[in-house]
Coordinates of C-alpha atoms (C1' of nucleotides) in Angstrom, one line a residue:
Chain A
M14 CA 83.6 -172.2 39.1
H15 CA 82.4 -168.8 38.6
G16 CA 81.2 -166.6 35.7
L17 CA 79.3 -168.4 33.7
S18 CA 76.5 -167.4 32.1
E19 CA 72.7 -169.1 31.6
Q20 CA 71.0 -168.7 28.5
P21 CA 68.2 -170.5 27.2
I22 CA 68.1 -174.0 25.7
T23 CA 68.9 -175.4 22.5
T24 CA 66.4 -178.1 22.3
K25 CA 68.0 -178.6 19.1
S26 CA 71.5 -179.4 20.3
L27 CA 69.7 -182.0 22.2
Q28 CA 68.1 -183.6 19.1
N29 CA 71.2 -183.6 17.4
V30 CA 73.4 -186.2 19.9
P31 CA 72.2 -189.8 18.8
L32 CA 72.1 -191.2 21.7
F33 CA 69.8 -189.2 22.4
R34 CA 67.8 -190.3 19.8
A35 CA 67.1 -193.4 21.3
G36 CA 65.0 -192.4 24.2
P37 CA 61.6 -192.0 24.5
P38 CA 59.7 -188.8 22.1
D39 CA 59.7 -186.6 25.3
F40 CA 63.1 -187.5 26.8
I41 CA 64.3 -184.6 24.7
A42 CA 61.9 -182.7 26.2
R43 CA 62.3 -183.6 30.0
L44 CA 66.5 -183.3 29.5
S45 CA 65.7 -179.7 27.6
A46 CA 64.1 -179.0 31.3
Q47 CA 67.0 -179.1 33.4
A48 CA 69.6 -178.6 30.8
T49 CA 71.7 -175.4 31.7
V50 CA 74.0 -173.1 29.3
L51 CA 77.5 -173.0 29.9
S52 CA 79.8 -170.6 28.3
P53 CA 83.3 -171.3 29.5
G54 CA 86.2 -169.4 28.6
K55 CA 89.8 -170.8 27.8
G56 CA 90.9 -172.2 30.5
H57 CA 88.0 -172.6 32.5
V58 CA 87.8 -176.0 34.7
L59 CA 83.8 -177.8 34.2
I60 CA 85.2 -180.9 36.0
V61 CA 87.7 -182.4 38.3
H62 CA 88.6 -185.5 38.2
E63 CA 87.8 -187.9 40.9
E64 CA 85.4 -185.9 42.5
P65 CA 81.6 -186.9 43.2
A66 CA 80.4 -186.8 39.4
T67 CA 76.7 -185.2 39.7
R68 CA 76.2 -183.9 36.1
F69 CA 77.4 -184.5 32.2
F70 CA 77.6 -182.6 29.2
I71 CA 77.6 -181.8 25.9
I72 CA 79.3 -179.6 24.1
T73 CA 77.7 -177.5 21.4
K74 CA 80.5 -174.7 20.6
G75 CA 84.3 -175.1 20.7
W76 CA 86.8 -177.4 22.5
I77 CA 87.3 -179.3 25.7
K78 CA 90.0 -180.5 27.0
L79 CA 89.9 -183.7 28.7
Y80 CA 93.0 -185.0 31.1
R81 CA 94.3 -186.4 34.4
E82 CA 97.1 -184.7 36.3
T83 CA 99.8 -185.7 38.9
L84 CA 100.5 -183.9 42.2
D85 CA 103.5 -182.1 40.6
G86 CA 101.0 -181.0 37.7
T87 CA 101.9 -183.0 34.8
Q88 CA 99.1 -184.0 32.6
A89 CA 98.1 -186.8 30.6
V90 CA 95.3 -185.4 28.0
V91 CA 92.6 -188.2 27.7
D92 CA 90.9 -186.5 24.3
I93 CA 90.1 -183.4 22.7
L94 CA 86.5 -182.7 22.0
N95 CA 83.8 -180.3 20.2
A96 CA 80.8 -180.0 19.6
G97 CA 78.1 -182.7 19.4
H98 CA 80.6 -184.7 22.1
L99 CA 79.4 -185.6 25.6
F100 CA 81.7 -185.7 28.6
G101 CA 81.5 -186.2 32.3
E102 CA 79.2 -189.5 31.3
G103 CA 81.6 -191.9 32.8
A104 CA 80.6 -192.0 36.2
L105 CA 77.5 -193.4 35.2
F106 CA 78.2 -197.2 36.1
Q107 CA 81.1 -197.2 38.1
G108 CA 82.5 -195.1 40.3
D109 CA 80.6 -192.3 40.9
T110 CA 83.4 -189.5 40.0
Y111 CA 84.8 -188.2 37.3
P112 CA 87.5 -190.0 35.4
Y113 CA 89.1 -187.3 34.4
S114 CA 89.4 -183.3 34.6
A115 CA 87.6 -181.0 31.8
E116 CA 88.4 -177.6 30.9
A117 CA 87.9 -175.3 28.1
V118 CA 90.7 -174.9 25.2
E119 CA 88.7 -171.5 23.8
E120 CA 85.6 -170.0 24.5
S121 CA 83.3 -172.6 24.2
E122 CA 79.8 -173.3 25.5
V123 CA 78.1 -176.6 26.7
I124 CA 74.9 -178.0 28.1
S125 CA 75.1 -179.4 31.3
L126 CA 72.6 -182.0 32.7
P127 CA 72.3 -184.1 35.6
L128 CA 73.4 -187.5 35.4
S129 CA 70.4 -189.2 37.4
L130 CA 68.5 -188.0 34.7
L131 CA 70.2 -190.2 32.1
K132 CA 70.7 -193.0 34.5
S133 CA 67.3 -193.6 35.2
E134 CA 66.6 -193.3 31.9
I135 CA 68.8 -195.8 31.0
E136 CA 67.3 -198.0 34.0
N137 CA 63.9 -197.6 32.3
N138 CA 64.5 -197.6 28.3
P139 CA 66.1 -200.8 27.0
A140 CA 66.4 -199.1 23.6
L141 CA 68.7 -196.2 25.4
A142 CA 70.7 -199.0 27.0
L143 CA 71.3 -200.3 24.0
S144 CA 72.5 -197.1 22.5
M145 CA 74.9 -196.5 25.0
L146 CA 76.3 -199.9 24.9
K147 CA 77.2 -199.3 21.7
A148 CA 78.6 -195.7 22.1
M149 CA 80.6 -197.3 24.9
A150 CA 81.5 -199.8 22.4
Q151 CA 82.8 -197.7 19.7
H152 CA 84.7 -195.6 22.0
R153 CA 86.7 -199.2 23.6
R154 CA 87.7 -200.0 19.7
L155 CA 89.3 -196.1 20.0
M156 CA 91.1 -196.8 23.3
D157 CA 92.2 -199.5 22.1
K158 CA 93.6 -198.8 18.8
E159 CA 95.1 -195.6 20.8
L160 CA 96.9 -197.7 23.1
E161 CA 98.8 -199.8 20.3
H162 CA 99.4 -196.6 18.5
R163 CA 101.0 -195.1 22.1
S164 CA 104.1 -198.2 22.4
L165 CA 104.0 -199.0 18.4
Q166 CA 104.3 -196.0 16.8
N167 CA 107.1 -192.5 16.5
A168 CA 105.9 -189.7 16.9
P169 CA 106.1 -188.8 13.0
Q170 CA 103.7 -191.6 12.6
R171 CA 101.5 -190.8 15.3
I172 CA 100.7 -187.3 14.0
G173 CA 100.5 -188.7 10.4
C174 CA 97.5 -190.9 11.7
F175 CA 95.9 -187.5 12.8
L176 CA 96.1 -186.0 10.0
L177 CA 94.5 -189.0 8.4
R178 CA 92.1 -188.8 10.5
L179 CA 91.3 -185.6 9.7
S180 CA 91.1 -186.1 6.0
H181 CA 88.2 -188.1 6.6
S182 CA 89.8 -189.6 3.3
P183 CA 87.5 -191.4 0.7
A184 CA 89.5 -194.1 -1.4
A185 CA 90.7 -191.3 -3.1
P186 CA 94.4 -191.0 -3.1
G187 CA 94.5 -187.3 -4.6
P188 CA 95.5 -184.7 -2.8
V189 CA 94.0 -183.0 -0.1
T190 CA 94.4 -179.8 2.8
I191 CA 93.4 -179.7 6.1
H192 CA 93.2 -177.4 8.8
L193 CA 94.6 -178.4 12.5
P194 CA 91.7 -178.2 14.9
Y195 CA 94.1 -176.1 17.7
D196 CA 97.3 -175.5 18.6
K197 CA 99.8 -177.6 17.8
T198 CA 101.0 -177.4 21.6
L199 CA 97.6 -178.9 22.0
V200 CA 98.1 -181.2 19.3
A201 CA 101.5 -182.8 20.8
A202 CA 99.4 -182.6 23.9
R203 CA 96.7 -185.2 22.5
L204 CA 99.3 -187.0 20.9
G205 CA 101.4 -187.6 23.9
M206 CA 104.6 -185.5 23.3
Q207 CA 106.1 -182.5 23.6
P208 CA 105.8 -179.5 21.8
E209 CA 109.4 -179.6 20.7
T210 CA 109.1 -182.7 19.5
F211 CA 105.8 -182.2 17.8
S212 CA 107.5 -179.8 15.5
R213 CA 110.8 -181.7 14.8
A214 CA 108.4 -184.9 13.9
L215 CA 106.5 -182.7 12.0
A216 CA 109.3 -182.0 10.0
K217 CA 110.2 -185.7 9.3
L218 CA 106.8 -186.7 8.2
K219 CA 107.1 -183.4 5.6
I220 CA 110.5 -184.9 4.6
A221 CA 109.1 -188.7 3.9
T222 CA 106.3 -187.8 2.7
G223 CA 105.8 -184.6 1.0
I224 CA 103.2 -182.7 2.8
D225 CA 103.4 -179.1 2.9
I226 CA 102.8 -176.9 5.8
H227 CA 101.5 -173.3 6.2
G228 CA 100.9 -172.7 10.1
A229 CA 97.9 -174.5 10.6
S230 CA 96.8 -175.3 7.0
I231 CA 98.4 -178.6 5.8
N232 CA 98.4 -180.1 2.1
I233 CA 98.7 -183.6 1.3
P234 CA 100.0 -183.9 -2.3
S235 CA 99.9 -188.0 -1.9
L236 CA 97.9 -189.4 0.7
D237 CA 99.4 -192.7 -0.7
A238 CA 102.4 -191.9 0.5
L239 CA 101.2 -190.8 4.0
V240 CA 99.7 -193.7 4.6
N241 CA 102.8 -195.6 3.6
F242 CA 104.8 -193.9 6.0
T243 CA 102.1 -194.1 8.7
C244 CA 100.5 -197.2 9.1
A245 CA 103.6 -199.3 8.7
A246 CA 103.1 -199.5 12.5
C247 CA 99.5 -199.9 13.1
S248 CA 97.6 -203.3 13.3
S249 CA 94.9 -201.9 10.8
E250 CA 95.0 -201.2 7.4
F251 CA 94.8 -198.0 6.1
P252 CA 91.1 -197.2 5.3
C253 CA 90.1 -197.7 9.3
K254 CA 87.1 -198.7 9.5
D255 CA 86.5 -196.7 13.1
M256 CA 88.6 -193.9 12.1
D257 CA 85.8 -191.7 13.3
V258 CA 85.1 -189.3 16.3
Chain B
M11 CA 92.4 -223.8 14.6
H12 CA 93.2 -227.8 15.3
G13 CA 93.7 -230.0 18.0
L14 CA 91.1 -229.1 20.5
S15 CA 89.2 -232.0 22.6
E16 CA 85.9 -230.9 23.8
Q17 CA 85.1 -231.8 27.3
P18 CA 81.3 -232.3 29.4
I19 CA 80.5 -228.5 30.4
T20 CA 80.5 -227.2 33.8
T21 CA 77.8 -225.1 33.7
K22 CA 79.0 -224.2 37.3
S23 CA 81.8 -222.1 35.4
L24 CA 79.7 -220.1 33.9
Q25 CA 77.6 -219.2 37.0
N26 CA 80.9 -218.0 38.3
V27 CA 80.7 -215.0 36.3
P28 CA 78.8 -212.4 37.4
L29 CA 77.3 -210.8 33.8
F30 CA 76.0 -214.1 33.6
R31 CA 73.9 -213.6 36.6
A32 CA 72.1 -210.7 36.1
G33 CA 70.5 -212.5 33.5
P34 CA 66.7 -214.4 33.9
P35 CA 67.0 -218.0 35.5
D36 CA 67.6 -220.1 32.6
F37 CA 70.3 -217.8 31.1
I38 CA 72.6 -219.9 32.0
A39 CA 71.4 -223.7 30.8
R40 CA 70.7 -221.7 27.7
L41 CA 74.5 -220.9 27.1
S42 CA 75.2 -224.4 28.5
A43 CA 73.5 -225.7 25.7
Q44 CA 75.3 -223.8 23.0
A45 CA 78.7 -224.3 25.2
T46 CA 82.1 -225.8 23.4
V47 CA 85.3 -226.2 25.8
L48 CA 88.2 -225.4 24.6
S49 CA 91.6 -226.8 26.0
P50 CA 94.6 -224.8 24.2
G51 CA 98.1 -225.4 24.5
K52 CA 100.7 -223.1 25.0
G53 CA 101.1 -220.6 22.0
H54 CA 97.6 -222.0 20.9
V55 CA 95.7 -218.9 18.4
L56 CA 92.2 -218.8 19.9
I57 CA 90.6 -215.2 17.9
V58 CA 92.8 -213.7 15.2
H59 CA 92.1 -209.3 15.3
E60 CA 89.6 -207.9 12.4
E61 CA 88.6 -211.6 11.5
P62 CA 84.3 -211.9 12.0
A63 CA 83.8 -212.6 15.4
T64 CA 81.1 -215.1 16.1
R65 CA 82.0 -216.1 19.4
F66 CA 83.2 -215.2 22.6
F67 CA 85.2 -217.0 25.7
I68 CA 85.3 -217.0 29.1
I69 CA 88.3 -218.6 30.7
T70 CA 88.0 -221.2 33.3
K71 CA 91.5 -221.9 33.5
G72 CA 95.3 -221.2 32.7
W73 CA 96.2 -217.4 31.3
I74 CA 95.1 -216.2 27.8
K75 CA 97.3 -213.2 26.1
L76 CA 95.3 -210.5 24.2
Y77 CA 97.3 -208.4 21.6
R78 CA 97.7 -206.8 17.6
E79 CA 100.4 -207.0 15.8
T80 CA 101.8 -205.3 12.7
L81 CA 102.5 -206.6 9.7
D82 CA 106.3 -206.8 10.6
G83 CA 105.2 -209.3 13.6
T84 CA 105.5 -206.7 16.1
Q85 CA 103.1 -206.9 18.9
A86 CA 101.4 -204.7 21.3
V87 CA 99.9 -206.7 24.6
V88 CA 96.4 -205.5 25.5
D89 CA 95.5 -207.5 28.4
I90 CA 96.7 -211.1 29.9
L91 CA 93.5 -212.6 31.6
N92 CA 92.8 -215.7 33.9
A93 CA 89.7 -217.6 35.3
G94 CA 86.5 -216.1 35.0
H95 CA 87.5 -213.1 32.9
L96 CA 85.6 -212.5 29.3
F97 CA 87.0 -211.9 26.3
G98 CA 86.4 -211.7 21.8
E99 CA 82.8 -209.9 23.3
G100 CA 84.5 -206.6 22.3
A101 CA 82.7 -207.4 19.1
L102 CA 79.2 -207.3 20.3
F103 CA 78.3 -203.6 19.6
Q104 CA 80.6 -202.7 17.3
G105 CA 82.2 -203.9 13.9
D106 CA 81.3 -207.3 14.5
T107 CA 85.3 -208.4 14.3
Y108 CA 87.5 -209.1 16.8
P109 CA 89.3 -206.3 18.5
Y110 CA 92.3 -208.4 19.0
S111 CA 93.9 -211.3 18.9
A112 CA 94.6 -214.3 21.9
E113 CA 96.6 -216.9 22.4
A114 CA 96.7 -219.6 24.9
V115 CA 100.2 -218.0 27.3
E116 CA 100.3 -221.9 28.8
E117 CA 97.5 -225.0 29.0
S118 CA 94.6 -223.1 29.7
E119 CA 90.7 -223.8 29.3
V120 CA 87.8 -221.8 28.3
I121 CA 84.5 -222.3 27.5
S122 CA 82.9 -220.9 23.9
L123 CA 80.0 -219.6 23.2
P124 CA 77.7 -217.2 20.3
L125 CA 77.8 -214.3 20.5
S126 CA 74.4 -213.7 18.8
L127 CA 73.3 -215.1 22.2
L128 CA 74.3 -212.9 24.1
K129 CA 73.6 -210.4 22.0
S130 CA 70.1 -211.4 21.9
E131 CA 69.8 -212.0 25.6
I132 CA 71.1 -208.5 25.9
E133 CA 68.4 -206.9 23.7
N134 CA 65.7 -208.4 25.4
N135 CA 66.7 -208.4 29.2
P136 CA 67.3 -204.6 30.3
A137 CA 68.8 -206.1 33.6
L138 CA 71.9 -207.7 31.5
A139 CA 71.9 -204.8 29.4
L140 CA 72.9 -202.9 32.4
S141 CA 75.1 -205.6 33.6
M142 CA 77.5 -204.8 30.6
L143 CA 76.9 -201.5 30.9
K144 CA 78.2 -201.5 34.2
A145 CA 81.2 -204.1 32.9
M146 CA 82.2 -201.8 30.3
A147 CA 82.4 -198.7 32.4
Q148 CA 84.6 -200.6 34.8
H149 CA 86.6 -201.3 31.8
R150 CA 86.9 -198.1 30.3
R151 CA 88.2 -196.9 33.8
L152 CA 90.8 -199.6 33.8
M153 CA 91.6 -198.5 30.0
D154 CA 91.7 -194.5 31.2
K155 CA 94.1 -195.5 33.5
E156 CA 96.2 -198.0 31.7
L157 CA 97.0 -195.0 29.5
E158 CA 97.7 -192.8 31.7
H159 CA 100.4 -194.7 32.7
R160 CA 101.9 -195.2 29.8
S161 CA 102.4 -191.7 28.9
L162 CA 103.2 -190.4 33.1
Q163 CA 105.3 -193.4 34.3
N164 CA 108.8 -194.6 33.7
A165 CA 109.4 -198.3 33.8
P166 CA 110.3 -199.3 36.9
Q167 CA 107.0 -197.2 38.0
R168 CA 104.5 -199.2 35.9
I169 CA 106.4 -202.1 37.2
G170 CA 105.9 -200.7 41.1
C171 CA 101.9 -200.2 39.9
F172 CA 101.9 -203.7 38.8
L173 CA 103.1 -205.0 41.9
L174 CA 100.6 -203.1 43.8
R175 CA 97.8 -204.5 42.0
L176 CA 99.6 -207.8 42.8
S177 CA 99.6 -207.4 46.4
H178 CA 95.5 -206.8 46.8
S179 CA 96.6 -204.5 49.5
P180 CA 95.0 -203.6 51.8
A181 CA 95.5 -200.5 54.2
A182 CA 97.9 -202.4 55.9
P183 CA 102.0 -200.8 55.4
G184 CA 103.1 -204.2 56.6
P185 CA 105.6 -206.7 54.6
V186 CA 103.6 -208.6 51.6
T187 CA 105.0 -211.7 49.5
I188 CA 103.3 -212.0 45.9
H189 CA 104.1 -214.4 43.2
L190 CA 104.4 -212.9 39.5
P191 CA 101.7 -214.8 38.2
Y192 CA 103.6 -215.4 34.6
D193 CA 106.8 -215.0 32.9
K194 CA 108.9 -212.2 33.4
T195 CA 108.9 -211.4 29.7
L196 CA 105.2 -211.4 29.3
V197 CA 104.8 -209.4 32.6
A198 CA 107.4 -206.4 30.5
A199 CA 105.1 -207.3 27.3
R200 CA 101.7 -206.5 29.4
L201 CA 103.9 -203.4 30.6
G202 CA 104.5 -202.1 27.5
M203 CA 108.5 -202.9 27.6
Q204 CA 110.9 -205.1 26.2
P205 CA 112.4 -207.9 28.6
E206 CA 116.0 -206.5 29.0
T207 CA 114.0 -203.6 29.9
F208 CA 111.8 -204.9 32.4
S209 CA 115.2 -206.6 34.2
R210 CA 117.2 -203.6 34.8
A211 CA 114.1 -201.6 35.9
L212 CA 113.5 -204.0 38.4
A213 CA 116.4 -204.0 39.7
K214 CA 116.0 -200.4 39.8
L215 CA 112.6 -200.4 41.7
K216 CA 114.7 -202.8 44.2
I217 CA 117.3 -200.2 45.2
A218 CA 114.8 -197.3 45.5
T219 CA 112.4 -199.2 47.6
G220 CA 113.6 -202.2 49.1
I221 CA 112.1 -205.1 47.4
D222 CA 113.6 -208.7 47.7
I223 CA 113.4 -210.4 44.8
H224 CA 114.0 -214.5 44.6
G225 CA 112.9 -215.5 40.9
A226 CA 109.0 -215.3 40.6
S227 CA 108.1 -214.3 43.7
I228 CA 108.8 -211.0 45.1
N229 CA 108.9 -209.7 48.9
I230 CA 107.7 -206.0 49.2
P231 CA 109.5 -205.3 52.9
S232 CA 107.5 -201.4 52.8
L233 CA 104.3 -200.9 51.3
D234 CA 104.9 -197.5 51.8
A235 CA 107.9 -197.1 50.3
L236 CA 107.0 -198.9 47.1
V237 CA 103.6 -196.7 46.9
N238 CA 105.5 -193.5 47.7
F239 CA 108.4 -194.4 44.5
T240 CA 105.5 -195.9 42.3
C241 CA 102.5 -193.7 42.6
A242 CA 104.2 -190.7 42.5
A243 CA 103.4 -190.2 38.4
C244 CA 99.8 -191.0 39.0
S245 CA 96.9 -189.0 38.9
S246 CA 95.1 -191.2 42.0
E247 CA 96.2 -191.2 45.3
F248 CA 97.1 -195.2 46.3
P249 CA 94.2 -196.9 47.6
C250 CA 93.0 -197.0 43.8
K251 CA 89.8 -197.1 43.7
D252 CA 89.2 -199.6 40.9
M253 CA 92.4 -201.8 41.2
D254 CA 90.8 -204.9 40.8
V255 CA 91.0 -207.0 37.4
Chain C
dC24 C1' 123.5 -234.8 30.8
dG25 C1' 121.8 -231.6 27.5
dA26 C1' 118.8 -228.5 24.9
dG27 C1' 116.2 -224.8 24.8
dG28 C1' 114.1 -221.0 26.9
dG29 C1' 113.9 -217.4 30.2
dT30 C1' 116.6 -214.0 32.4
dT31 C1' 120.4 -211.1 32.8
dT32 C1' 124.6 -208.6 31.8
dG33 C1' 126.9 -205.7 28.5
dA34 C1' 127.8 -202.4 24.8
dA35 C1' 125.6 -198.8 21.8
dG36 C1' 122.2 -196.4 19.0
dT37 C1' 117.9 -193.9 19.2
dG38 C1' 114.0 -191.0 20.2
dC39 C1' 112.1 -188.1 22.8
dA40 C1' 112.3 -184.8 26.7
dT41 C1' 114.4 -180.8 29.1
dC42 C1' 117.0 -176.7 28.6
dA43 C1' 117.6 -172.3 26.4
dA44 C1' 116.7 -168.9 23.1
dA45 C1' 115.9 -167.1 19.0
dT46 C1' 111.7 -166.2 15.5
dA47 C1' 106.9 -165.7 14.0
dG48 C1' 102.2 -164.6 15.3
dT49 C1' 98.4 -162.3 17.7
dG50 C1' 96.0 -159.2 19.6
dT51 C1' 96.2 -154.4 22.5
dG52 C1' 96.5 -149.5 23.3
dG53 C1' 98.2 -145.3 22.0
Chain D
dC20 C1' 98.8 -147.8 11.8
dC21 C1' 102.7 -148.7 15.0
dA22 C1' 105.2 -150.9 18.9
dC23 C1' 104.3 -153.8 23.1
dA24 C1' 103.2 -157.5 25.1
dC25 C1' 102.3 -162.4 25.5
dT26 C1' 102.0 -166.8 23.5
dA27 C1' 103.0 -170.0 20.4
dT28 C1' 106.6 -172.2 17.4
dT29 C1' 110.8 -173.4 16.0
dT30 C1' 115.6 -174.4 16.8
dG31 C1' 119.7 -175.8 19.2
dA32 C1' 122.8 -178.6 22.5
dT33 C1' 122.3 -181.6 25.8
dG34 C1' 120.3 -185.6 28.4
dC35 C1' 118.4 -189.5 29.8
dA36 C1' 115.3 -193.6 29.3
dC37 C1' 114.9 -197.2 26.4
dT38 C1' 115.9 -200.0 22.6
dT39 C1' 118.5 -202.8 20.3
dC40 C1' 121.8 -206.4 18.9
dA41 C1' 125.0 -209.9 21.5
dA42 C1' 126.2 -212.9 25.0
dA43 C1' 126.3 -215.0 29.0
dC44 C1' 123.9 -217.7 32.6
dC45 C1' 120.6 -220.0 34.7
dC46 C1' 117.1 -223.2 34.8
dT47 C1' 114.1 -226.7 33.4
dC48 C1' 113.1 -230.9 31.6
dG49 C1' 113.2 -234.2 28.9

DNA sequence: CGAGGGTTTGAAGTGCATCAAATAGTGTGG
DNA sequence: CCACACTATTTGATGCACTTCAAACCCTCG
């Protein structure tokens, strides 16, 4: 790790993390005291899969890619997170090593904190433990769905589902315009497909559902059409309960 | 639900669940008081995906398949569990509905308990909450690996990995003989492939690694050969740390 | 012995990956 | 403001892995 600038801490960022609000009043102050701010540039690796875990991170700016890779360099993208999300906390109660590597996708900013602090706090504060349990339970639901999608949905449908999640749609069936949050190449990786496949699958999706594509911005004239096409191969009905994240 | 016989409760079964041992001394007794024993026959459905969750289960005999399915009946197998494992507890802190359906794969026996009891106990007993956190963290690691495998490993490698998990192998590279725990068709589903694909992929694995197949029993003359072939497309080195379950 | 499910095998089809190359976009220094 | 370099994206051609449909085989169990 190299060339990371340190900056004054924003306690405010910590207050925005729901998990921490479950802690005692002085918890955030104690976190702040041990916090370090990092500003990783594009491609900068923050943690490495299977290395001993000592710190976890909170994203305050930019996008962070979580991934695992084999000896020959092939990688599986676990998730891509932005401001407000935690990562590297997965070693807390199991294994003591990171379950994935993490690198900045673009100029980003993250707060680094010692895992030991969070761990002892959770051990001593039941409310925090419950909050953590809740967070993990939610994460688990998302993983369940992800696994299902990988085996039941085809490429165009996975993209459709991704768009639907971005649309934050209410019940309103009307037209919506959304922006891809990062490179199409990355979206492809996030969805477990090659960039070329993504490109072609998006074209298919366009034909099938009438969406309009202008670079990174996509207009959905009919949510219904998109839902029909996409959610046909999913075990849940559309306004998916646990769509967030 | 129909035709389930009730039987005297074995408190002993509950004592064998690590999670419960973290509770207070009288916890198991209180669980027993509310427990019901079910003996689902093959194909009997115990819980249904997205229905309100009121009870969770502990398996004491047989095999239970967890799965999700789309409207057209296609199903994605989440996991297949045997004695000692819990299921249906996933709704505890999120959603209040089951995250999957569950059915007995063969004549089985499960203990059913109210979720509310477990929930209130966890809320009032920090040690139990921590134990639960640990269990969830471990589960999460397994899911991470599963997802990675689905995108990086091909069919023969996924089978190889499954065999390696069954072999409970020490460092010893010597020959091992294992038994498939259930139908090949089910193993296929568990690994996310068709029965036909499984059959052909197993044949390929045999050629590539020299394993011997006699029905459900498989002899592995050289673990090394199997590991070489299988773990080439995995992010972890072989004696995988978190191989259990 | 016969019925029915599990398993294998064969023949085709499909979807995605891969390799290769063209095109569009973006940021740079002149 | 332009030309260049570099990256992202698209498009085309081809191959492979897995699926699908169909049928044979095998095995167990009544």
